[in-house]
């Protein structure tokens, strides 16, 4: 399939997302509800990982060093 | 007694993995004189998971909309009881129609499309639009011309308004009128009916035949006349609703065997003969095996030689419903019996319809003379239903004479060529196609609920009319688009249709096939061959 520009390719990707999740058949307001819920869930996941993942990694490293010293 | 399995190894370009392509052509020595290649590719795991997820999301939104409708936040378009009757026993069971209200209604514009020309190879559609999401439709006033018709059961191309069939039907209308105003038994038995029945019997190669006005009614009203209490009906898993209704109305015990699976059928037969009726253990009065020639949702052909061998060995009767296969299979167009080269006298009750290959309406039952004489007085359809209209009868007579002559053989050959070409090209493109290599019914898998609606609409935008099928006609995740090939389709039309299908397939990502065709021997198989045993 030839896409004239990047926007068209993105539009086709959005169309695939609509088809696979089944949102394609819903009315526009239902589509907005689902998209906003999904978007906020993904945003929360990204924010939480941004805040906590470095601290988790640090603590894991400290713990493994402590375990090694103990043994 | 040897089974030939052809193994072709093919390297898949996409994944670079060594994928085995198994074609199972079973040759039971003396029983089959041609190769029988059927394939039903397995649903890819990822696609199945995504389909369930899609249905889950739509179910949640269905519950949301039902909640809004119940609390009157949204206007309710469906049938409701009156205010005064709210405390009575409920008349409209809300939950049963959950699927209809919340999914079918949203994609309803793919079905019941009004056509305004003869449904031949090309058809004209009335354009419709909907402002309230398919609850009501309005006509825009425009007509969509020359839509390539891949949905009509027009196998031999007799759905036409010009030509010898239409001319003779017009003549007969002038002579006899259109309505008969009586049942066959009273005063509705025209000489044309007698001639048609003799012709049907000669066409099929049996002693006599009888015709009815409606194909569905032929099955549902005649099986009760043939089987009753104390009889056993063994019916295929995927039999049509008319056969199931007829079997239930008859009051006999019904046992279901797995689709086209001869081991399952034999097991049921042996069990039935050994154990007899459920509580009394008396022998069954009769055992009737009910199968179809071509199953229209799967495109599979019944394994008739094996069924006949089983029926002879265990002394059962066979009821063969050739609704889709009469006229469409076989070198002379005489149906599935001709396709396998068998003797029509082996099938006890041959049933078929005139709707599909003959361009008319109605059904017939054919067999021995005593059977047909019995049905003439004992069948509900014969006694109570109005007899067939004269132009329809004339269409059947003319089209049947045509098939028995030179022109008909040309049509049969054209249909066979079209079928093989269409199936081969679709398979090469990478779609999952079900069914036998020779069946003109081609189901193409869509799986996801949103793609059902999207496929229908995208094809219509490009001027091709297709029929899409979902639940409850098929299992919930196996929704499909069903193409019906016709002898009236020229190669150009098929090429155009194929290129459009490929384009839409790429747009919607429908090319699921990984060329791993599940061999039709995947069911438990032992080397017993069901040969004729003459006692």
PDB file of N, CA and C in Angstrom, chain B residues 217-285:
ATOM      1  N   UNK B 217     -40.095 -24.748   3.493  1.00  0.00           N
ATOM      2  CA  UNK B 217     -41.257 -25.542   3.868  1.00  0.00           C
ATOM      3  C   UNK B 217     -41.110 -26.983   3.400  1.00  0.00           C
ATOM      4  N   UNK B 218     -40.392 -27.222   2.301  1.00  0.00           N
ATOM      5  CA  UNK B 218     -40.183 -28.595   1.838  1.00  0.00           C
ATOM      6  C   UNK B 218     -39.515 -29.400   2.939  1.00  0.00           C
ATOM      7  N   UNK B 219     -38.436 -28.851   3.537  1.00  0.00           N
ATOM      8  CA  UNK B 219     -37.767 -29.583   4.602  1.00  0.00           C
ATOM      9  C   UNK B 219     -38.601 -29.673   5.856  1.00  0.00           C
ATOM     10  N   UNK B 220     -39.107 -28.523   6.325  1.00  0.00           N
ATOM     11  CA  UNK B 220     -39.723 -28.525   7.646  1.00  0.00           C
ATOM     12  C   UNK B 220     -41.068 -29.241   7.640  1.00  0.00           C
ATOM     13  N   UNK B 221     -41.741 -29.347   6.486  1.00  0.00           N
ATOM     14  CA  UNK B 221     -43.033 -30.010   6.478  1.00  0.00           C
ATOM     15  C   UNK B 221     -42.963 -31.462   6.042  1.00  0.00           C
ATOM     16  N   UNK B 222     -41.852 -31.896   5.429  1.00  0.00           N
ATOM     17  CA  UNK B 222     -41.817 -33.267   4.939  1.00  0.00           C
ATOM     18  C   UNK B 222     -41.070 -34.217   5.841  1.00  0.00           C
ATOM     19  N   UNK B 223     -40.092 -33.707   6.602  1.00  0.00           N
ATOM     20  CA  UNK B 223     -39.412 -34.615   7.532  1.00  0.00           C
ATOM     21  C   UNK B 223     -40.392 -35.145   8.581  1.00  0.00           C
ATOM     22  N   UNK B 224     -41.332 -34.339   9.090  1.00  0.00           N
ATOM     23  CA  UNK B 224     -42.316 -34.919  10.013  1.00  0.00           C
ATOM     24  C   UNK B 224     -43.160 -36.031   9.391  1.00  0.00           C
ATOM     25  N   UNK B 225     -43.359 -35.980   8.071  1.00  0.00           N
ATOM     26  CA  UNK B 225     -44.139 -37.041   7.432  1.00  0.00           C
ATOM     27  C   UNK B 225     -43.324 -38.317   7.279  1.00  0.00           C
ATOM     28  N   UNK B 226     -41.979 -38.181   7.265  1.00  0.00           N
ATOM     29  CA  UNK B 226     -41.145 -39.353   7.038  1.00  0.00           C
ATOM     30  C   UNK B 226     -40.702 -40.028   8.332  1.00  0.00           C
ATOM     31  N   UNK B 227     -40.500 -39.232   9.379  1.00  0.00           N
ATOM     32  CA  UNK B 227     -40.037 -39.797  10.643  1.00  0.00           C
ATOM     33  C   UNK B 227     -41.007 -39.391  11.732  1.00  0.00           C
ATOM     34  N   UNK B 228     -41.123 -40.199  12.763  1.00  0.00           N
ATOM     35  CA  UNK B 228     -42.042 -39.857  13.847  1.00  0.00           C
ATOM     36  C   UNK B 228     -41.506 -40.357  15.154  1.00  0.00           C
ATOM     37  N   UNK B 229     -42.389 -40.606  16.117  1.00  0.00           N
ATOM     38  CA  UNK B 229     -41.954 -41.109  17.416  1.00  0.00           C
ATOM     39  C   UNK B 229     -41.388 -42.506  17.232  1.00  0.00           C
ATOM     40  N   UNK B 230     -40.290 -42.791  17.932  1.00  0.00           N
ATOM     41  CA  UNK B 230     -39.705 -44.116  17.803  1.00  0.00           C
ATOM     42  C   UNK B 230     -38.704 -44.221  16.677  1.00  0.00           C
ATOM     43  N   UNK B 231     -38.476 -43.122  15.948  1.00  0.00           N
ATOM     44  CA  UNK B 231     -37.461 -43.120  14.907  1.00  0.00           C
ATOM     45  C   UNK B 231     -36.259 -42.328  15.395  1.00  0.00           C
ATOM     46  N   UNK B 232     -35.135 -42.538  14.741  1.00  0.00           N
ATOM     47  CA  UNK B 232     -33.918 -41.835  15.107  1.00  0.00           C
ATOM     48  C   UNK B 232     -33.460 -41.001  13.921  1.00  0.00           C
ATOM     49  N   UNK B 233     -33.162 -39.723  14.189  1.00  0.00           N
ATOM     50  CA  UNK B 233     -32.623 -38.868  13.121  1.00  0.00           C
ATOM     51  C   UNK B 233     -31.191 -38.532  13.481  1.00  0.00           C
ATOM     52  N   UNK B 234     -30.253 -38.852  12.590  1.00  0.00           N
ATOM     53  CA  UNK B 234     -28.853 -38.506  12.798  1.00  0.00           C
ATOM     54  C   UNK B 234     -28.556 -37.330  11.889  1.00  0.00           C
ATOM     55  N   UNK B 235     -28.368 -36.151  12.471  1.00  0.00           N
ATOM     56  CA  UNK B 235     -28.183 -34.995  11.603  1.00  0.00           C
ATOM     57  C   UNK B 235     -26.822 -34.370  11.832  1.00  0.00           C
ATOM     58  N   UNK B 236     -26.280 -33.782  10.792  1.00  0.00           N
ATOM     59  CA  UNK B 236     -24.962 -33.166  10.839  1.00  0.00           C
ATOM     60  C   UNK B 236     -25.008 -31.945  11.748  1.00  0.00           C
ATOM     61  N   UNK B 237     -23.862 -31.649  12.346  1.00  0.00           N
ATOM     62  CA  UNK B 237     -23.745 -30.510  13.259  1.00  0.00           C
ATOM     63  C   UNK B 237     -24.217 -29.201  12.631  1.00  0.00           C
ATOM     64  N   UNK B 238     -23.843 -28.986  11.360  1.00  0.00           N
ATOM     65  CA  UNK B 238     -24.068 -27.689  10.733  1.00  0.00           C
ATOM     66  C   UNK B 238     -25.234 -27.706   9.756  1.00  0.00           C
ATOM     67  N   UNK B 239     -26.250 -28.504  10.024  1.00  0.00           N
ATOM     68  CA  UNK B 239     -27.394 -28.535   9.125  1.00  0.00           C
ATOM     69  C   UNK B 239     -28.169 -27.236   9.183  1.00  0.00           C
ATOM     70  N   UNK B 240     -28.881 -26.971   8.093  1.00  0.00           N
ATOM     71  CA  UNK B 240     -29.646 -25.742   7.964  1.00  0.00           C
ATOM     72  C   UNK B 240     -30.824 -25.714   8.926  1.00  0.00           C
ATOM     73  N   UNK B 241     -31.290 -24.498   9.253  1.00  0.00           N
ATOM     74  CA  UNK B 241     -32.394 -24.337  10.197  1.00  0.00           C
ATOM     75  C   UNK B 241     -33.649 -25.091   9.770  1.00  0.00           C
ATOM     76  N   UNK B 242     -33.895 -25.200   8.449  1.00  0.00           N
ATOM     77  CA  UNK B 242     -35.109 -25.898   8.006  1.00  0.00           C
ATOM     78  C   UNK B 242     -35.049 -27.377   8.345  1.00  0.00           C
ATOM     79  N   UNK B 243     -33.840 -27.999   8.207  1.00  0.00           N
ATOM     80  CA  UNK B 243     -33.709 -29.412   8.549  1.00  0.00           C
ATOM     81  C   UNK B 243     -33.869 -29.615  10.055  1.00  0.00           C
ATOM     82  N   UNK B 244     -33.278 -28.698  10.837  1.00  0.00           N
ATOM     83  CA  UNK B 244     -33.382 -28.809  12.291  1.00  0.00           C
ATOM     84  C   UNK B 244     -34.837 -28.653  12.723  1.00  0.00           C
ATOM     85  N   UNK B 245     -35.530 -27.701  12.109  1.00  0.00           N
ATOM     86  CA  UNK B 245     -36.934 -27.477  12.462  1.00  0.00           C
ATOM     87  C   UNK B 245     -37.782 -28.684  12.098  1.00  0.00           C
ATOM     88  N   UNK B 246     -37.546 -29.236  10.902  1.00  0.00           N
ATOM     89  CA  UNK B 246     -38.295 -30.417  10.483  1.00  0.00           C
ATOM     90  C   UNK B 246     -38.044 -31.588  11.412  1.00  0.00           C
ATOM     91  N   UNK B 247     -36.768 -31.778  11.813  1.00  0.00           N
ATOM     92  CA  UNK B 247     -36.447 -32.894  12.707  1.00  0.00           C
ATOM     93  C   UNK B 247     -37.136 -32.706  14.055  1.00  0.00           C
ATOM     94  N   UNK B 248     -37.135 -31.462  14.566  1.00  0.00           N
ATOM     95  CA  UNK B 248     -37.776 -31.233  15.862  1.00  0.00           C
ATOM     96  C   UNK B 248     -39.281 -31.409  15.788  1.00  0.00           C
ATOM     97  N   UNK B 249     -39.885 -30.938  14.668  1.00  0.00           N
ATOM     98  CA  UNK B 249     -41.342 -31.068  14.538  1.00  0.00           C
ATOM     99  C   UNK B 249     -41.777 -32.520  14.450  1.00  0.00           C
ATOM    100  N   UNK B 250     -40.875 -33.389  13.945  1.00  0.00           N
ATOM    101  CA  UNK B 250     -41.294 -34.771  13.742  1.00  0.00           C
ATOM    102  C   UNK B 250     -41.486 -35.512  15.048  1.00  0.00           C
ATOM    103  N   UNK B 251     -40.775 -35.086  16.117  1.00  0.00           N
ATOM    104  CA  UNK B 251     -40.940 -35.771  17.387  1.00  0.00           C
ATOM    105  C   UNK B 251     -40.022 -36.967  17.551  1.00  0.00           C
ATOM    106  N   UNK B 252     -39.096 -37.193  16.584  1.00  0.00           N
ATOM    107  CA  UNK B 252     -38.183 -38.328  16.773  1.00  0.00           C
ATOM    108  C   UNK B 252     -37.004 -37.905  17.628  1.00  0.00           C
ATOM    109  N   UNK B 253     -36.223 -38.908  18.046  1.00  0.00           N
ATOM    110  CA  UNK B 253     -34.996 -38.617  18.784  1.00  0.00           C
ATOM    111  C   UNK B 253     -33.968 -38.105  17.790  1.00  0.00           C
ATOM    112  N   UNK B 254     -33.274 -37.033  18.178  1.00  0.00           N
ATOM    113  CA  UNK B 254     -32.281 -36.454  17.274  1.00  0.00           C
ATOM    114  C   UNK B 254     -30.914 -36.623  17.895  1.00  0.00           C
ATOM    115  N   UNK B 255     -29.962 -37.150  17.133  1.00  0.00           N
ATOM    116  CA  UNK B 255     -28.579 -37.193  17.607  1.00  0.00           C
ATOM    117  C   UNK B 255     -27.723 -36.498  16.560  1.00  0.00           C
ATOM    118  N   UNK B 256     -26.748 -35.752  17.042  1.00  0.00           N
ATOM    119  CA  UNK B 256     -25.962 -34.905  16.154  1.00  0.00           C
ATOM    120  C   UNK B 256     -24.556 -35.473  16.020  1.00  0.00           C
ATOM    121  N   UNK B 257     -24.044 -35.599  14.786  1.00  0.00           N
ATOM    122  CA  UNK B 257     -22.661 -36.053  14.633  1.00  0.00           C
ATOM    123  C   UNK B 257     -21.806 -34.889  14.135  1.00  0.00           C
ATOM    124  N   UNK B 258     -20.492 -35.002  14.386  1.00  0.00           N
ATOM    125  CA  UNK B 258     -19.599 -33.890  14.056  1.00  0.00           C
ATOM    126  C   UNK B 258     -19.592 -33.652  12.547  1.00  0.00           C
ATOM    127  N   UNK B 259     -19.360 -32.406  12.179  1.00  0.00           N
ATOM    128  CA  UNK B 259     -19.525 -32.013  10.784  1.00  0.00           C
ATOM    129  C   UNK B 259     -18.675 -32.845   9.837  1.00  0.00           C
ATOM    130  N   UNK B 260     -19.340 -33.554   8.923  1.00  0.00           N
ATOM    131  CA  UNK B 260     -18.665 -34.325   7.869  1.00  0.00           C
ATOM    132  C   UNK B 260     -17.701 -35.378   8.398  1.00  0.00           C
ATOM    133  N   UNK B 261     -17.922 -35.820   9.635  1.00  0.00           N
ATOM    134  CA  UNK B 261     -16.995 -36.732  10.268  1.00  0.00           C
ATOM    135  C   UNK B 261     -17.594 -38.126  10.250  1.00  0.00           C
ATOM    136  N   UNK B 262     -17.031 -39.008   9.427  1.00  0.00           N
ATOM    137  CA  UNK B 262     -17.640 -40.325   9.230  1.00  0.00           C
ATOM    138  C   UNK B 262     -17.416 -41.246  10.427  1.00  0.00           C
ATOM    139  N   UNK B 263     -16.316 -41.021  11.171  1.00  0.00           N
ATOM    140  CA  UNK B 263     -16.092 -41.835  12.378  1.00  0.00           C
ATOM    141  C   UNK B 263     -17.191 -41.559  13.394  1.00  0.00           C
ATOM    142  N   UNK B 264     -17.520 -40.258  13.565  1.00  0.00           N
ATOM    143  CA  UNK B 264     -18.559 -39.881  14.517  1.00  0.00           C
ATOM    144  C   UNK B 264     -19.895 -40.494  14.114  1.00  0.00           C
ATOM    145  N   UNK B 265     -20.197 -40.449  12.810  1.00  0.00           N
ATOM    146  CA  UNK B 265     -21.464 -40.997  12.328  1.00  0.00           C
ATOM    147  C   UNK B 265     -21.535 -42.492  12.545  1.00  0.00           C
ATOM    148  N   UNK B 266     -20.412 -43.183  12.268  1.00  0.00           N
ATOM    149  CA  UNK B 266     -20.437 -44.638  12.434  1.00  0.00           C
ATOM    150  C   UNK B 266     -20.621 -45.007  13.900  1.00  0.00           C
ATOM    151  N   UNK B 267     -19.946 -44.235  14.767  1.00  0.00           N
ATOM    152  CA  UNK B 267     -20.069 -44.517  16.199  1.00  0.00           C
ATOM    153  C   UNK B 267     -21.520 -44.380  16.637  1.00  0.00           C
ATOM    154  N   UNK B 268     -22.181 -43.315  16.183  1.00  0.00           N
ATOM    155  CA  UNK B 268     -23.582 -43.121  16.554  1.00  0.00           C
ATOM    156  C   UNK B 268     -24.464 -44.244  16.015  1.00  0.00           C
ATOM    157  N   UNK B 269     -24.195 -44.671  14.769  1.00  0.00           N
ATOM    158  CA  UNK B 269     -25.001 -45.742  14.182  1.00  0.00           C
ATOM    159  C   UNK B 269     -24.856 -47.030  14.980  1.00  0.00           C
ATOM    160  N   UNK B 270     -23.605 -47.356  15.316  1.00  0.00           N
ATOM    161  CA  UNK B 270     -23.393 -48.608  16.047  1.00  0.00           C
ATOM    162  C   UNK B 270     -24.064 -48.556  17.401  1.00  0.00           C
ATOM    163  N   UNK B 271     -23.918 -47.411  18.069  1.00  0.00           N
ATOM    164  CA  UNK B 271     -24.531 -47.249  19.391  1.00  0.00           C
ATOM    165  C   UNK B 271     -26.036 -47.392  19.291  1.00  0.00           C
ATOM    166  N   UNK B 272     -26.610 -46.794  18.250  1.00  0.00           N
ATOM    167  CA  UNK B 272     -28.073 -46.816  18.104  1.00  0.00           C
ATOM    168  C   UNK B 272     -28.563 -48.240  17.877  1.00  0.00           C
ATOM    169  N   UNK B 273     -27.831 -48.993  17.052  1.00  0.00           N
ATOM    170  CA  UNK B 273     -28.294 -50.343  16.748  1.00  0.00           C
ATOM    171  C   UNK B 273     -28.094 -51.260  17.940  1.00  0.00           C
ATOM    172  N   UNK B 274     -27.003 -51.070  18.667  1.00  0.00           N
ATOM    173  CA  UNK B 274     -26.734 -51.956  19.805  1.00  0.00           C
ATOM    174  C   UNK B 274     -27.693 -51.665  20.960  1.00  0.00           C
ATOM    175  N   UNK B 275     -27.902 -50.372  21.272  1.00  0.00           N
ATOM    176  CA  UNK B 275     -28.696 -50.053  22.459  1.00  0.00           C
ATOM    177  C   UNK B 275     -30.159 -49.818  22.177  1.00  0.00           C
ATOM    178  N   UNK B 276     -30.541 -49.501  20.968  1.00  0.00           N
ATOM    179  CA  UNK B 276     -31.961 -49.318  20.675  1.00  0.00           C
ATOM    180  C   UNK B 276     -32.506 -48.036  21.276  1.00  0.00           C
ATOM    181  N   UNK B 277     -33.833 -48.001  21.487  1.00  0.00           N
ATOM    182  CA  UNK B 277     -34.477 -46.778  21.994  1.00  0.00           C
ATOM    183  C   UNK B 277     -34.081 -46.555  23.442  1.00  0.00           C
ATOM    184  N   UNK B 278     -34.180 -45.301  23.936  1.00  0.00           N
ATOM    185  CA  UNK B 278     -33.582 -44.943  25.228  1.00  0.00           C
ATOM    186  C   UNK B 278     -33.991 -45.796  26.416  1.00  0.00           C
ATOM    187  N   UNK B 279     -35.268 -45.927  26.717  1.00  0.00           N
ATOM    188  CA  UNK B 279     -35.597 -46.632  27.962  1.00  0.00           C
ATOM    189  C   UNK B 279     -36.003 -48.077  27.728  1.00  0.00           C
ATOM    190  N   UNK B 280     -36.696 -48.336  26.625  1.00  0.00           N
ATOM    191  CA  UNK B 280     -37.244 -49.673  26.417  1.00  0.00           C
ATOM    192  C   UNK B 280     -36.257 -50.612  25.734  1.00  0.00           C
ATOM    193  N   UNK B 281     -35.213 -50.057  25.114  1.00  0.00           N
ATOM    194  CA  UNK B 281     -34.219 -50.830  24.364  1.00  0.00           C
ATOM    195  C   UNK B 281     -34.824 -51.617  23.222  1.00  0.00           C
ATOM    196  N   UNK B 282     -35.989 -51.197  22.740  1.00  0.00           N
ATOM    197  CA  UNK B 282     -36.533 -51.827  21.527  1.00  0.00           C
ATOM    198  C   UNK B 282     -35.777 -51.281  20.339  1.00  0.00           C
ATOM    199  N   UNK B 283     -35.738 -52.032  19.232  1.00  0.00           N
ATOM    200  CA  UNK B 283     -35.034 -51.495  18.052  1.00  0.00           C
ATOM    201  C   UNK B 283     -35.761 -50.265  17.513  1.00  0.00           C
ATOM    202  N   UNK B 284     -34.980 -49.354  16.903  1.00  0.00           N
ATOM    203  CA  UNK B 284     -35.562 -48.147  16.320  1.00  0.00           C
ATOM    204  C   UNK B 284     -36.436 -48.517  15.132  1.00  0.00           C
ATOM    205  N   UNK B 285     -37.536 -47.770  14.969  1.00  0.00           N
ATOM    206  CA  UNK B 285     -38.424 -48.042  13.824  1.00  0.00           C
ATOM    207  C   UNK B 285     -37.700 -47.733  12.522  1.00  0.00           C
TER     208      UNK B 285
END
